[in-house]
């Protein structure tokens, strides 16, 4: 499965009142950047994220920039991630890190807090969290 194809919104979205793609609904690249900043700040400070924080290098700036590009593309915005890094192959790119239910849940807790902190619309937040759950759960690779 290509995670970029995980539907962020259901099919009714296009014909319902929210006609814009999620990238625009969320507030474009500026909003995605704020969310990613908040996400890694959460990861840096939450006790339940200590394990996944330790999987990252000391400087989060490079991975922040990559995640911004990935999420912009995933939300229907500019395709800079693919242009620069090719097919996401996220499961393969995460294979070096032991990811189980605890790591998945810690990642999701950071993202949920980041979406709340940045004031993301609650309905959109819930759709995104469902889609993030599917990707994060599919990333599990150590049997728990
Ligand atoms: C399930 C728990 C997860 C853990 C523990 C985890 C951990 C990591 C780590 C350690 C890296 C490498 C950082 C570095 O290069 O220093 C990384 C990269 C990345 N992660 Fe995750 N991640 C998780 C879930 C996710 C999810 C759900 C997404 C997408 C929605 C995601 C998107 C990315 C992207 C786009 C990169 C950069 C890939 C690249 O190099 O092109 N991750 N992640």
Tab-separated table of C-alpha atoms in Angstrom, residues 1-3 70 81 87-97 99 134-143:
chain	number	residue	atom	x	y	z
A	1	UNK	CA	0.000	0.000	0.000
A	2	UNK	CA	1.202	3.486	-0.782
A	3	UNK	CA	0.471	5.541	2.336
A	70	UNK	CA	5.389	14.413	3.043
A	81	UNK	CA	8.298	14.887	-1.115
A	87	UNK	CA	8.212	6.726	-3.585
A	88	UNK	CA	7.649	7.078	0.175
A	89	UNK	CA	8.081	3.331	0.960
A	90	UNK	CA	7.369	4.321	4.555
A	91	UNK	CA	7.257	0.797	5.935
A	92	UNK	CA	10.664	0.093	4.455
A	93	UNK	CA	12.049	3.429	5.669
A	94	UNK	CA	10.863	2.593	9.200
A	95	UNK	CA	12.114	-1.004	9.157
A	96	UNK	CA	15.237	-0.113	11.163
A	97	UNK	CA	13.117	1.097	14.092
A	99	UNK	CA	7.660	-0.264	16.103
A	134	UNK	CA	-4.076	3.214	9.669
A	135	UNK	CA	-0.600	4.231	8.526
A	136	UNK	CA	0.981	3.966	11.990
A	137	UNK	CA	-0.641	0.584	12.638
A	138	UNK	CA	0.596	-0.711	9.277
A	139	UNK	CA	4.102	0.398	10.309
A	140	UNK	CA	4.215	-2.098	13.208
A	141	UNK	CA	7.088	-4.490	12.635
A	142	UNK	CA	7.998	-6.154	15.911
A	143	UNK	CA	5.005	-8.335	16.630
